[in-house]
XYZ file of C-alpha atoms in Angstrom:
117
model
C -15.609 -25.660 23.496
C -12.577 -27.582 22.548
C -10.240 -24.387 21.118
C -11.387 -22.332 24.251
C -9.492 -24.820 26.283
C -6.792 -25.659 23.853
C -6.194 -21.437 24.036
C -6.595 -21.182 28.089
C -4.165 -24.163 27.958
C -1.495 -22.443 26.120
C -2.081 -18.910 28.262
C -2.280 -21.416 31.395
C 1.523 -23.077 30.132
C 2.935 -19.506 28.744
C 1.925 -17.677 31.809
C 3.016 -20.137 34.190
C 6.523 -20.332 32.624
C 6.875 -16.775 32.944
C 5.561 -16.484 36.412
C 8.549 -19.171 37.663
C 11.264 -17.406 36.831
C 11.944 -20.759 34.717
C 12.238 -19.328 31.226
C 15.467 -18.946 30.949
C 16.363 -22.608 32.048
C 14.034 -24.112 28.580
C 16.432 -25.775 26.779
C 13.485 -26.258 23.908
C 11.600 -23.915 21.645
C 8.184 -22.392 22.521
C 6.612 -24.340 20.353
C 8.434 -27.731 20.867
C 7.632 -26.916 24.583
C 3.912 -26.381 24.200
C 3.587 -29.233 22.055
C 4.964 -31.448 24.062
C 3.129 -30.659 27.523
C 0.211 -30.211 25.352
C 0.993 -33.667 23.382
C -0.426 -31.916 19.826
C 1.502 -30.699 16.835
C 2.438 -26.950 16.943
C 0.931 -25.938 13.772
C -2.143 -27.098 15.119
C -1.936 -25.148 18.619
C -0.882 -22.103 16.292
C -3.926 -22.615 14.030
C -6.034 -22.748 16.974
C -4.901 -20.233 18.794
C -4.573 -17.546 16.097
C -7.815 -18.216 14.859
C -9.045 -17.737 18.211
C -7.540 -15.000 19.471
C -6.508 -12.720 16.328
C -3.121 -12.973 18.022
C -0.186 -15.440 17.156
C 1.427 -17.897 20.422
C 4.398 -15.463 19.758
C 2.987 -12.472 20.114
C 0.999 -13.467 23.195
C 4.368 -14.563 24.390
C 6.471 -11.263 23.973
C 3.230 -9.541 25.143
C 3.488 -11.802 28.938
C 7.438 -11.094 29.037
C 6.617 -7.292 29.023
C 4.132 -7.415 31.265
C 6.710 -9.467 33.375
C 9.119 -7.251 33.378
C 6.972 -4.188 33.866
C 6.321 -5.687 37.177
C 10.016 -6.660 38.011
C 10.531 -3.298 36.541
C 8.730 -1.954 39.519
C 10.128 -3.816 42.102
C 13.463 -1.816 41.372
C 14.643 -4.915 43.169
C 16.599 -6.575 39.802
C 19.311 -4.305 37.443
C 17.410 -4.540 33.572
C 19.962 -7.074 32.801
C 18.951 -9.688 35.607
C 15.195 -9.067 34.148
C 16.470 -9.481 30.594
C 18.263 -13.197 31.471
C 15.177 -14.291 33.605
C 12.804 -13.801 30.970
C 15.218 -15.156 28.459
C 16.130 -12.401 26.354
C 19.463 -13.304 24.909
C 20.561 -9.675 26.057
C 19.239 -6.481 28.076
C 19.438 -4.246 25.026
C 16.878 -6.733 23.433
C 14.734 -6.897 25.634
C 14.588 -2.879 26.083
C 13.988 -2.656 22.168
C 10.693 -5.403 22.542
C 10.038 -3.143 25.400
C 9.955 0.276 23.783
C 8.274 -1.532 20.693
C 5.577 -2.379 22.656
C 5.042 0.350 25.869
C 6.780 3.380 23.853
C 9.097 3.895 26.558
C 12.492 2.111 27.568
C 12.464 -0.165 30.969
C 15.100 2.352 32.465
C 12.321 5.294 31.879
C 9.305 2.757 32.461
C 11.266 2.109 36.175
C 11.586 6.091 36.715
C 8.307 6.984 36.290
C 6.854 3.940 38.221
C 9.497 4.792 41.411
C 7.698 5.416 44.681
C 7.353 8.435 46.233
């Protein structure tokens, strides 16, 4: 139906924007970015989605950043810092306090006990 798409849509964007490394070149909101690729009113995309999914855009949002970073995480490739300014978290220790929020652990202690053997 109509909100199934409108949802996949805004995972489809959201995702998409994480996966390219791009979101810390979006010189707009969230919202002012989803309504305008999606040409509809944010409240609207919020409505829809949250009714949806029992889970707000933002939420969905910090929720693909983690998982983001849990896999840059394990790449030991980037310092927490580089991770933090690609997903556009205005600094590292932000992002590590979403992080812990969410996985319980900080990304320094996430990368340890993801390292190779």
């Amino acid at each position: 139906d109509r909100n199934t798409r409108i949802v996949n849509q805004i995972k489809t964007l959201i995702i998409d924007l994480i996966q390219s490394g791009q979101v810390n070149k979006l010189t707009v909101t969230l919202s002012d970015y989803l309504s305008g690729r999606m040409s509809m009113d944010h409240a609207y995309l919020s409505h829809v989605f949250s009714t949806t999914e029992h889970l707000t855009i933002e939420k969905f949002w910090i929720m693909q950043r983690i998982e983001r970073a849990k896999e840059l995480l394990s790449y030991r490739e980037l310092p927490i810092s580089e991770i933090a300014v690609q997903l556009g978290y205005s600094s590292s220790s932000y992002l590590s306090n979403q992080f812990k929020q969410i996985t319980g652990m900080t990304p320094a202690a996430y990368r340890d006990l993801n390292a190779p053997d």
